[in-house]
mmCIF file of C-alpha atoms and ligand atoms in Angstrom:
data_model
loop_
_atom_site.group_PDB
_atom_site.id
_atom_site.type_symbol
_atom_site.label_atom_id
_atom_site.label_comp_id
_atom_site.label_asym_id
_atom_site.label_seq_id
_atom_site.Cartn_x
_atom_site.Cartn_y
_atom_site.Cartn_z
ATOM 1 C CA MET A 276 0.189 -0.019 -0.218
ATOM 2 C CA PHE A 277 1.217 3.615 -0.516
ATOM 3 C CA ASP A 278 3.156 4.542 2.207
ATOM 4 C CA TRP A 279 1.534 8.020 2.934
ATOM 5 C CA LYS A 280 2.366 8.163 6.636
ATOM 6 C CA HIS A 281 6.064 7.791 6.385
ATOM 7 C CA ARG A 282 6.059 10.181 3.277
ATOM 8 C CA TYR A 283 4.120 13.068 4.854
ATOM 9 C CA GLN A 284 5.540 12.602 8.355
ATOM 10 C CA PRO A 285 8.252 15.543 7.941
ATOM 11 C CA LEU A 286 5.576 17.742 6.565
ATOM 12 C CA LEU A 287 3.050 17.173 9.226
ATOM 13 C CA SER A 288 5.851 17.556 11.804
ATOM 14 C CA ASP A 289 7.019 20.950 10.472
ATOM 15 C CA LEU A 290 3.481 22.228 10.285
ATOM 16 C CA GLU A 291 2.942 21.204 14.128
ATOM 17 C CA ALA A 292 6.384 23.007 14.999
ATOM 18 C CA ASN A 293 4.894 26.136 13.241
ATOM 19 C CA ASP A 294 1.650 26.290 15.170
ATOM 20 C CA GLN A 295 -0.147 24.842 12.378
ATOM 21 C CA GLU A 296 -1.570 21.883 13.972
ATOM 22 C CA ASP A 297 -5.008 22.363 12.764
ATOM 23 C CA TRP A 298 -3.824 22.312 9.132
ATOM 24 C CA ALA A 299 -1.700 19.154 9.942
ATOM 25 C CA SER A 300 -4.457 17.351 11.512
ATOM 26 C CA GLN A 301 -6.716 18.089 8.618
ATOM 27 C CA ILE A 302 -4.255 16.899 6.069
ATOM 28 C CA ALA A 303 -3.851 13.630 7.875
ATOM 29 C CA ASP A 304 -7.522 12.950 7.688
ATOM 30 C CA GLN A 305 -7.598 13.915 4.070
ATOM 31 C CA LEU A 306 -4.740 11.600 3.391
ATOM 32 C CA TYR A 307 -6.316 8.903 5.425
ATOM 33 C CA ARG A 308 -9.582 9.190 3.186
ATOM 34 C CA ARG A 309 -7.863 9.475 -0.178
ATOM 35 C CA PHE A 310 -5.329 6.583 0.486
ATOM 36 C CA GLU A 311 -7.193 4.188 2.922
ATOM 37 C CA SER A 312 -10.979 4.533 3.453
ATOM 38 C CA ASN A 313 -11.743 5.372 -0.085
ATOM 39 C CA PRO A 314 -8.838 4.624 -2.241
ATOM 40 C CA HIS A 315 -8.809 5.251 -5.984
ATOM 41 C CA GLY A 316 -9.369 2.169 -8.187
ATOM 42 C CA ASP A 317 -5.761 2.714 -10.060
ATOM 43 C CA LEU A 318 -3.887 3.400 -6.618
ATOM 44 C CA ALA A 319 -2.697 0.019 -6.237
ATOM 45 C CA ARG A 320 -1.407 -0.183 -9.945
ATOM 46 C CA TRP A 321 0.211 3.151 -9.639
ATOM 47 C CA ASN A 322 1.930 2.387 -6.299
ATOM 48 C CA ALA A 323 3.259 -0.803 -8.171
ATOM 49 C CA ALA A 324 4.781 1.176 -10.658
ATOM 50 C CA LEU A 325 6.333 3.614 -8.012
ATOM 51 C CA SER A 326 7.648 0.367 -6.176
ATOM 52 C CA ALA A 327 9.083 -0.674 -9.347
ATOM 53 C CA LEU A 328 11.583 2.174 -9.818
ATOM 54 C CA PRO A 329 15.128 1.151 -8.761
ATOM 55 C CA VAL A 330 16.522 1.958 -5.501
ATOM 56 C CA LEU A 331 19.646 4.628 -6.111
ATOM 57 C CA HIS A 332 22.025 6.015 -3.943
ATOM 58 C CA GLU A 333 23.765 9.449 -4.157
ATOM 59 C CA VAL A 334 21.161 10.745 -6.581
ATOM 60 C CA GLU A 335 21.780 14.314 -7.632
ATOM 61 C CA ALA A 336 19.292 16.808 -9.347
ATOM 62 C CA ASP A 337 19.459 19.879 -11.595
ATOM 63 C CA LEU A 338 16.163 21.942 -10.765
ATOM 64 C CA ASN A 339 17.355 24.664 -13.062
ATOM 65 C CA ALA A 340 17.455 22.747 -16.354
ATOM 66 C CA PRO A 341 14.537 22.734 -18.667
ATOM 67 C CA ALA A 342 14.088 19.084 -17.975
ATOM 68 C CA VAL A 343 13.898 18.460 -14.397
ATOM 69 C CA THR A 344 17.030 16.343 -13.950
ATOM 70 C CA LEU A 345 18.098 13.253 -11.787
ATOM 71 C CA GLN A 346 21.515 11.797 -12.216
ATOM 72 C CA THR A 347 23.875 9.342 -10.526
ATOM 73 C CA GLN A 348 27.691 9.240 -10.861
ATOM 74 C CA ALA A 349 27.664 5.682 -12.238
ATOM 75 C CA PRO A 350 25.265 4.916 -15.092
ATOM 76 C CA LEU A 351 22.526 2.585 -14.501
ATOM 77 C CA ASN A 352 23.045 -1.181 -14.829
ATOM 78 C CA PRO A 353 20.742 -2.865 -17.262
ATOM 79 C CA THR A 354 18.400 -4.219 -14.653
ATOM 80 C CA GLN A 355 18.246 -0.873 -13.162
ATOM 81 C CA GLN A 356 17.590 0.747 -16.508
ATOM 82 C CA LYS A 357 14.800 -1.873 -17.312
ATOM 83 C CA ASP A 358 13.001 -1.435 -13.838
ATOM 84 C CA LEU A 359 13.234 2.370 -14.506
ATOM 85 C CA GLU A 360 11.483 2.082 -17.754
ATOM 86 C CA THR A 361 9.021 -0.217 -16.232
ATOM 87 C CA GLY A 362 8.014 2.138 -13.207
ATOM 88 C CA LEU A 363 7.931 5.175 -15.437
ATOM 89 C CA ARG A 364 5.858 3.617 -18.120
ATOM 90 C CA GLY A 365 3.392 2.339 -15.503
ATOM 91 C CA LEU A 366 2.914 6.111 -14.372
ATOM 92 C CA MET A 367 1.875 7.136 -18.059
ATOM 93 C CA PRO A 368 0.266 9.322 -19.334
ATOM 94 C CA TRP A 369 2.780 12.021 -18.551
ATOM 95 C CA ARG A 370 1.469 15.450 -19.146
ATOM 96 C CA LYS A 371 3.394 18.004 -17.459
ATOM 97 C CA GLY A 372 7.207 18.021 -17.695
ATOM 98 C CA PRO A 373 9.871 17.352 -19.357
ATOM 99 C CA PHE A 374 11.785 15.043 -16.798
ATOM 100 C CA ASP A 375 15.106 13.505 -17.170
ATOM 101 C CA PHE A 376 15.404 10.406 -15.071
ATOM 102 C CA PHE A 377 19.078 9.047 -15.238
ATOM 103 C CA GLY A 378 19.080 9.798 -18.896
ATOM 104 C CA THR A 379 15.770 8.643 -19.569
ATOM 105 C CA TYR A 380 14.029 11.637 -21.164
ATOM 106 C CA ILE A 381 10.387 11.805 -20.272
ATOM 107 C CA ASP A 382 8.955 14.229 -23.264
ATOM 108 C CA THR A 383 5.740 15.183 -21.616
ATOM 109 C CA GLU A 384 2.482 16.421 -23.603
ATOM 110 C CA TRP A 385 3.157 19.851 -22.253
ATOM 111 C CA ARG A 386 6.531 21.893 -22.414
ATOM 112 C CA SER A 387 5.900 23.203 -19.011
ATOM 113 C CA ASP A 388 9.442 24.845 -19.173
ATOM 114 C CA TRP A 389 8.077 27.180 -21.819
ATOM 115 C CA LYS A 390 5.279 28.376 -19.318
ATOM 116 C CA TRP A 391 8.130 28.852 -16.660
ATOM 117 C CA ASP A 392 10.312 30.740 -18.795
ATOM 118 C CA ARG A 393 7.275 33.170 -19.842
ATOM 119 C CA VAL A 394 6.364 33.814 -16.043
ATOM 120 C CA VAL A 395 9.322 33.734 -14.108
ATOM 121 C CA PRO A 396 10.737 36.896 -15.287
ATOM 122 C CA TYR A 397 7.980 38.903 -13.783
ATOM 123 C CA VAL A 398 7.679 37.024 -10.510
ATOM 124 C CA SER A 399 9.245 38.696 -7.554
ATOM 125 C CA PRO A 400 12.482 36.724 -6.595
ATOM 126 C CA LEU A 401 11.439 33.361 -5.021
ATOM 127 C CA ASP A 402 14.708 33.223 -2.897
ATOM 128 C CA GLY A 403 13.485 32.458 0.953
ATOM 129 C CA ARG A 404 9.996 32.722 0.159
ATOM 130 C CA ARG A 405 7.422 30.128 1.081
ATOM 131 C CA VAL A 406 5.289 29.444 -1.974
ATOM 132 C CA LEU A 407 2.162 27.567 -2.811
ATOM 133 C CA ASP A 408 1.345 26.347 -6.289
ATOM 134 C CA VAL A 409 -2.357 25.499 -6.819
ATOM 135 C CA GLY A 410 -3.035 23.098 -9.523
ATOM 136 C CA CYS A 411 0.588 21.917 -9.575
ATOM 137 C CA GLY A 412 0.089 18.639 -12.049
ATOM 138 C CA SER A 413 3.129 16.450 -11.636
ATOM 139 C CA GLY A 414 4.887 18.889 -9.656
ATOM 140 C CA TYR A 415 7.170 20.066 -12.392
ATOM 141 C CA HIS A 416 6.910 23.672 -11.361
ATOM 142 C CA LEU A 417 7.502 22.983 -7.658
ATOM 143 C CA TRP A 418 10.768 21.607 -8.645
ATOM 144 C CA ARG A 419 11.787 24.936 -10.544
ATOM 145 C CA MET A 420 10.493 26.849 -7.895
ATOM 146 C CA ALA A 421 12.991 25.069 -5.374
ATOM 147 C CA GLY A 422 15.501 25.493 -8.151
ATOM 148 C CA ALA A 423 14.853 29.306 -7.843
ATOM 149 C CA GLY A 424 15.807 29.160 -4.310
ATOM 150 C CA ALA A 425 12.217 29.188 -2.301
ATOM 151 C CA GLU A 426 12.575 27.979 1.320
ATOM 152 C CA GLU A 427 9.613 25.709 1.103
ATOM 153 C CA VAL A 428 6.978 24.932 -1.804
ATOM 154 C CA ILE A 429 3.701 23.413 -1.413
ATOM 155 C CA GLY A 430 1.693 22.166 -4.444
ATOM 156 C CA VAL A 431 -1.963 21.046 -4.201
ATOM 157 C CA ASP A 432 -3.723 19.164 -6.896
ATOM 158 C CA PRO A 433 -6.330 16.450 -6.700
ATOM 159 C CA GLY A 434 -5.001 14.363 -9.338
ATOM 160 C CA LEU A 435 -3.589 11.078 -7.546
ATOM 161 C CA LEU A 436 -1.731 10.207 -10.710
ATOM 162 C CA PHE A 437 -0.033 13.492 -10.658
ATOM 163 C CA LEU A 438 1.043 12.799 -7.088
ATOM 164 C CA MET A 439 2.540 9.384 -7.779
ATOM 165 C CA GLN A 440 4.486 11.090 -10.438
ATOM 166 C CA PHE A 441 5.728 13.829 -8.137
ATOM 167 C CA PHE A 442 6.748 11.148 -5.703
ATOM 168 C CA SER A 443 8.833 9.515 -8.436
ATOM 169 C CA VAL A 444 11.014 12.516 -8.291
ATOM 170 C CA LYS A 445 10.725 13.277 -4.413
ATOM 171 C CA ASP A 446 11.446 9.474 -3.532
ATOM 172 C CA TYR A 447 15.012 9.989 -4.822
ATOM 173 C CA LEU A 448 15.914 13.344 -3.558
ATOM 174 C CA SER A 449 16.487 14.103 -0.007
ATOM 175 C CA GLU A 450 14.876 17.618 -0.423
ATOM 176 C CA PRO A 451 12.756 18.585 2.522
ATOM 177 C CA ARG A 452 11.540 21.891 0.798
ATOM 178 C CA VAL A 453 9.095 20.482 -1.677
ATOM 179 C CA HIS A 454 5.853 18.911 -0.659
ATOM 180 C CA MET A 455 2.643 17.867 -2.801
ATOM 181 C CA LEU A 456 -0.795 17.323 -1.304
ATOM 182 C CA PRO A 457 -3.558 15.455 -3.059
ATOM 183 C CA ALA A 458 -5.898 18.160 -2.547
ATOM 184 C CA ARG A 459 -8.205 21.159 -4.158
ATOM 185 C CA LEU A 460 -7.665 24.721 -3.139
ATOM 186 C CA GLU A 461 -10.849 24.741 -1.438
ATOM 187 C CA ASP A 462 -9.936 21.771 0.730
ATOM 188 C CA LEU A 463 -7.111 24.000 2.394
ATOM 189 C CA PRO A 464 -8.181 25.721 5.945
ATOM 190 C CA PRO A 465 -9.472 29.085 5.077
ATOM 191 C CA GLN A 466 -7.535 32.131 5.868
ATOM 192 C CA LEU A 467 -4.188 30.437 5.710
ATOM 193 C CA ALA A 468 -2.289 33.561 5.126
ATOM 194 C CA CYS A 469 0.959 32.252 5.183
ATOM 195 C CA PHE A 470 2.237 32.093 1.609
ATOM 196 C CA ASP A 471 4.802 34.828 0.208
ATOM 197 C CA THR A 472 3.934 33.756 -3.431
ATOM 198 C CA THR A 473 0.938 31.788 -4.519
ATOM 199 C CA PHE A 474 0.887 30.535 -8.370
ATOM 200 C CA SER A 475 -2.426 29.399 -9.832
ATOM 201 C CA MET A 476 -1.580 28.684 -13.351
ATOM 202 C CA GLY A 477 -3.988 26.892 -15.796
ATOM 203 C CA VAL A 478 -6.858 26.252 -13.021
ATOM 204 C CA LEU A 479 -9.291 29.593 -12.970
ATOM 205 C CA TYR A 480 -11.138 28.298 -16.197
ATOM 206 C CA HIS A 481 -11.644 25.193 -14.790
ATOM 207 C CA ARG A 482 -13.458 27.017 -11.530
ATOM 208 C CA ARG A 483 -17.386 27.375 -11.971
ATOM 209 C CA SER A 484 -16.860 30.439 -9.533
ATOM 210 C CA PRO A 485 -13.860 32.233 -10.617
ATOM 211 C CA LEU A 486 -14.250 35.014 -8.154
ATOM 212 C CA ASP A 487 -14.368 32.506 -5.347
ATOM 213 C CA HIS A 488 -10.949 30.947 -6.605
ATOM 214 C CA LEU A 489 -9.478 34.756 -6.524
ATOM 215 C CA LEU A 490 -10.755 35.336 -3.068
ATOM 216 C CA GLU A 491 -9.413 31.609 -1.976
ATOM 217 C CA LEU A 492 -6.054 32.539 -3.515
ATOM 218 C CA ARG A 493 -5.849 36.020 -1.632
ATOM 219 C CA ASP A 494 -6.504 34.054 1.646
ATOM 220 C CA THR A 495 -3.495 31.919 1.245
ATOM 221 C CA LEU A 496 -1.355 34.868 0.978
ATOM 222 C CA ARG A 497 0.298 36.848 3.985
ATOM 223 C CA ASP A 498 -0.348 40.709 3.514
ATOM 224 C CA GLY A 499 1.554 42.157 0.531
ATOM 225 C CA GLY A 500 2.052 38.490 -0.686
ATOM 226 C CA GLU A 501 2.120 37.933 -4.459
ATOM 227 C CA LEU A 502 -0.219 36.131 -6.672
ATOM 228 C CA VAL A 503 1.026 34.805 -10.148
ATOM 229 C CA LEU A 504 -2.131 33.930 -12.140
ATOM 230 C CA GLU A 505 -2.095 32.324 -15.568
ATOM 231 C CA THR A 506 -5.251 31.415 -17.526
ATOM 232 C CA LEU A 507 -6.938 31.443 -20.893
ATOM 233 C CA VAL A 508 -8.077 34.625 -22.109
ATOM 234 C CA VAL A 509 -10.089 35.910 -25.158
ATOM 235 C CA ASP A 510 -10.216 39.268 -26.981
ATOM 236 C CA GLY A 511 -13.125 41.852 -25.963
ATOM 237 C CA PRO A 512 -14.149 44.556 -23.718
ATOM 238 C CA GLU A 513 -13.665 45.004 -19.989
ATOM 239 C CA GLY A 514 -16.485 43.087 -18.455
ATOM 240 C CA TYR A 515 -16.691 40.486 -21.048
ATOM 241 C CA SER A 516 -16.056 36.925 -20.388
ATOM 242 C CA LEU A 517 -16.672 33.803 -22.666
ATOM 243 C CA MET A 518 -18.626 30.779 -21.494
ATOM 244 C CA PRO A 519 -18.426 28.054 -23.731
ATOM 245 C CA GLU A 520 -21.766 26.297 -24.400
ATOM 246 C CA ASP A 521 -20.407 22.948 -23.370
ATOM 247 C CA ARG A 522 -16.831 21.838 -24.118
ATOM 248 C CA TYR A 523 -13.810 24.071 -25.111
ATOM 249 C CA GLY A 524 -10.943 22.642 -27.172
ATOM 250 C CA MET A 525 -12.759 19.273 -26.245
ATOM 251 C CA MET A 526 -12.121 20.001 -22.540
ATOM 252 C CA ARG A 527 -15.041 19.580 -20.003
ATOM 253 C CA ASN A 528 -15.197 21.833 -17.075
ATOM 254 C CA VAL A 529 -14.348 25.027 -18.510
ATOM 255 C CA TRP A 530 -16.348 27.903 -17.440
ATOM 256 C CA PHE A 531 -15.081 31.397 -17.890
ATOM 257 C CA LEU A 532 -12.581 32.896 -20.290
ATOM 258 C CA PRO A 533 -12.194 36.358 -19.537
ATOM 259 C CA THR A 534 -10.572 39.249 -21.379
ATOM 260 C CA CYS A 535 -7.469 40.757 -19.849
ATOM 261 C CA ASP A 536 -9.337 43.842 -18.731
ATOM 262 C CA THR A 537 -12.069 41.658 -17.133
ATOM 263 C CA LEU A 538 -9.385 39.746 -15.344
ATOM 264 C CA LEU A 539 -7.936 43.180 -13.945
ATOM 265 C CA ARG A 540 -11.404 44.085 -13.029
ATOM 266 C CA TRP A 541 -11.984 40.961 -11.003
ATOM 267 C CA LEU A 542 -8.654 40.927 -9.225
ATOM 268 C CA ASP A 543 -9.335 44.526 -8.180
ATOM 269 C CA ARG A 544 -12.796 43.541 -6.823
ATOM 270 C CA THR A 545 -11.469 40.517 -5.005
ATOM 271 C CA GLY A 546 -8.808 42.809 -2.819
ATOM 272 C CA PHE A 547 -5.623 42.730 -4.859
ATOM 273 C CA ARG A 548 -3.615 45.802 -5.818
ATOM 274 C CA ASP A 549 -0.899 46.597 -8.460
ATOM 275 C CA ALA A 550 -2.494 43.838 -10.694
ATOM 276 C CA ARG A 551 -0.929 43.918 -14.232
ATOM 277 C CA VAL A 552 -0.852 41.603 -17.158
ATOM 278 C CA VAL A 553 2.733 40.679 -17.895
ATOM 279 C CA ASP A 554 2.570 37.930 -20.756
ATOM 280 C CA VAL A 555 -0.061 36.754 -23.486
ATOM 281 C CA SER A 556 0.881 33.944 -25.501
ATOM 282 C CA VAL A 557 -0.936 31.612 -27.992
ATOM 283 C CA THR A 558 -0.849 27.968 -26.890
ATOM 284 C CA THR A 559 0.845 26.181 -29.872
ATOM 285 C CA THR A 560 0.966 22.567 -30.878
ATOM 286 C CA GLU A 561 4.602 22.717 -30.305
ATOM 287 C CA GLU A 562 3.914 23.445 -26.554
ATOM 288 C CA GLN A 563 1.203 20.974 -26.238
ATOM 289 C CA ARG A 564 1.378 17.654 -28.242
ATOM 290 C CA SER A 565 0.988 13.989 -28.106
ATOM 291 C CA THR A 566 4.316 12.212 -27.310
ATOM 292 C CA ASP A 567 5.680 8.650 -26.696
ATOM 293 C CA TRP A 568 4.917 9.294 -23.027
ATOM 294 C CA MET A 569 1.349 10.840 -23.469
ATOM 295 C CA ARG A 570 -0.287 8.716 -26.316
ATOM 296 C CA PHE A 571 -3.826 10.236 -26.159
ATOM 297 C CA GLN A 572 -5.233 13.190 -28.346
ATOM 298 C CA SER A 573 -3.699 16.541 -27.837
ATOM 299 C CA LEU A 574 -4.061 20.157 -28.827
ATOM 300 C CA GLN A 575 -3.729 19.610 -32.604
ATOM 301 C CA ASP A 576 -6.744 17.395 -32.360
ATOM 302 C CA PHE A 577 -8.803 19.926 -30.416
ATOM 303 C CA LEU A 578 -8.269 22.657 -33.154
ATOM 304 C CA ASP A 579 -10.447 23.030 -36.186
ATOM 305 C CA PRO A 580 -8.311 21.317 -39.117
ATOM 306 C CA ASP A 581 -9.551 24.192 -41.707
ATOM 307 C CA ASP A 582 -8.847 27.128 -39.341
ATOM 308 C CA PRO A 583 -6.352 26.370 -36.499
ATOM 309 C CA THR A 584 -6.764 29.753 -34.974
ATOM 310 C CA ARG A 585 -10.257 28.105 -33.846
ATOM 311 C CA THR A 586 -11.241 25.175 -31.522
ATOM 312 C CA VAL A 587 -13.040 22.292 -33.007
ATOM 313 C CA GLU A 588 -16.022 23.767 -31.301
ATOM 314 C CA GLY A 589 -15.540 27.262 -33.383
ATOM 315 C CA TYR A 590 -14.169 29.266 -30.324
ATOM 316 C CA PRO A 591 -11.014 31.312 -30.859
ATOM 317 C CA GLY A 592 -7.940 29.088 -29.902
ATOM 318 C CA PRO A 593 -6.199 28.771 -26.721
ATOM 319 C CA ARG A 594 -4.485 31.928 -25.625
ATOM 320 C CA ARG A 595 -3.008 32.503 -22.151
ATOM 321 C CA ALA A 596 -2.380 35.447 -20.118
ATOM 322 C CA THR A 597 -0.185 35.848 -17.319
ATOM 323 C CA LEU A 598 -1.024 38.565 -14.525
ATOM 324 C CA VAL A 599 0.849 39.329 -11.199
ATOM 325 C CA ALA A 600 -0.885 41.019 -8.404
ATOM 326 C CA SER A 601 -0.167 41.870 -4.607
ATOM 327 C CA LYS A 602 -2.713 41.023 -1.715
ATOM 328 C CA GLY A 603 -3.759 44.559 -0.726
HETATM 329 N N1 GEK B 943 -9.818 23.206 -7.612
HETATM 330 C C1 GEK B 943 -8.623 22.818 -7.842
HETATM 331 N N2 GEK B 943 -7.735 23.055 -6.860
HETATM 332 C C2 GEK B 943 -6.256 22.705 -7.235
HETATM 333 N N3 GEK B 943 -6.109 22.037 -8.399
HETATM 334 C C3 GEK B 943 -7.021 22.031 -9.206
HETATM 335 C C4 GEK B 943 -8.386 22.355 -9.048
HETATM 336 N N4 GEK B 943 -9.185 22.176 -10.237
HETATM 337 C C5 GEK B 943 -8.530 21.901 -11.001
HETATM 338 N N5 GEK B 943 -6.939 21.372 -10.630
HETATM 339 C C6 GEK B 943 -5.905 20.901 -11.372
HETATM 340 O O1 GEK B 943 -5.427 22.062 -11.974
HETATM 341 C C7 GEK B 943 -4.284 21.275 -13.072
HETATM 342 C C8 GEK B 943 -4.828 22.183 -14.208
HETATM 343 S S1 GEK B 943 -3.611 21.843 -15.655
HETATM 344 C C9 GEK B 943 -2.227 23.030 -15.101
HETATM 345 C C10 GEK B 943 -1.061 22.408 -14.457
HETATM 346 C C11 GEK B 943 0.081 23.500 -14.204
HETATM 347 N N6 GEK B 943 -0.164 24.340 -13.104
HETATM 348 C C12 GEK B 943 0.539 24.065 -15.316
HETATM 349 O O2 GEK B 943 0.182 25.528 -15.636
HETATM 350 O O3 GEK B 943 1.128 23.551 -15.988
HETATM 351 C C13 GEK B 943 -4.324 22.863 -16.837
HETATM 352 C C14 GEK B 943 -5.063 21.908 -17.839
HETATM 353 O O4 GEK B 943 -4.555 20.757 -18.070
HETATM 354 O O5 GEK B 943 -6.187 22.260 -18.171
HETATM 355 C C15 GEK B 943 -4.953 19.940 -13.257
HETATM 356 O O6 GEK B 943 -3.790 19.192 -12.734
HETATM 357 C C16 GEK B 943 -5.950 19.650 -12.219
HETATM 358 O O7 GEK B 943 -6.177 18.619 -11.599
#
């Protein structure tokens, strides 16, 4: 069974030592529910894949390279190489990355490093900061945040396969600064007010109530803390946002695609100050595509073949804005 007690003990002890006993006991309850009282149907299979990964010593990491990289001095022997392949293949599909496990390159569906490169020039330096990443996926950006010098990084994402992918990296590293919880933002205690920087990238459009999402993000931050928000946007006047009739680019659960000016208004109304748009980029089929490690359909299949500037449903194709704001 997935040994969550052992893996989460350091985080729970840290929180207790920092007067966050309530949060620690809430996390322990949530973990118990997810792993023991009501486990996901695929958990045993994913755990077997994680357990298949070879035990290796003196692993070093490069958290500043485009692919989060793990390496050892000596190359892996053929048995270790085979076990590595079995374990990593058992954790497919790999969507957010890339990663390099001891020379095995995981070409993920997304070039998440491209997003990081777009965002990081505009973020206050992360050195010494306590950082939250909401909707962290496999945890790719968590490792890059630690590489950028953050003192502590916590990711939250409800996806359990993502969590298993996170532990496929974490189990190799003695890296006490980086944690991931299988939870939604809404599952965190209200008014945490303890993070210096909170990222929400690729989540807002999945929320039926985007303003509540912004309020919940604000409540995670200390006064003056920084929000980094990245989400899908459309053209149009202030106040406008697109609500797709059903799917958007074949994705279910897409609710609001605002204009940049609407987003600035939303941030103002939810208690942020100094909000600014720092980047707007079209998502290309080079950035999001099927690979050997994610063999399902991807962006190319979600765009109109006769007009790739539009989704198959006829909406404007994906364009993402990054905004930075402070808790007012
Ligand atoms: N309420 C929620 N709370 C926390 N996580 C959530 C919630 N709802 C959805 N998610 C999670 O947010 C992530 C959004 S993906 C962005 C990944 C990364 N940030 C990226 O920018 O590359 C974008 C996409 O694939 O559309 C998924 O992993 C969800 O499980």
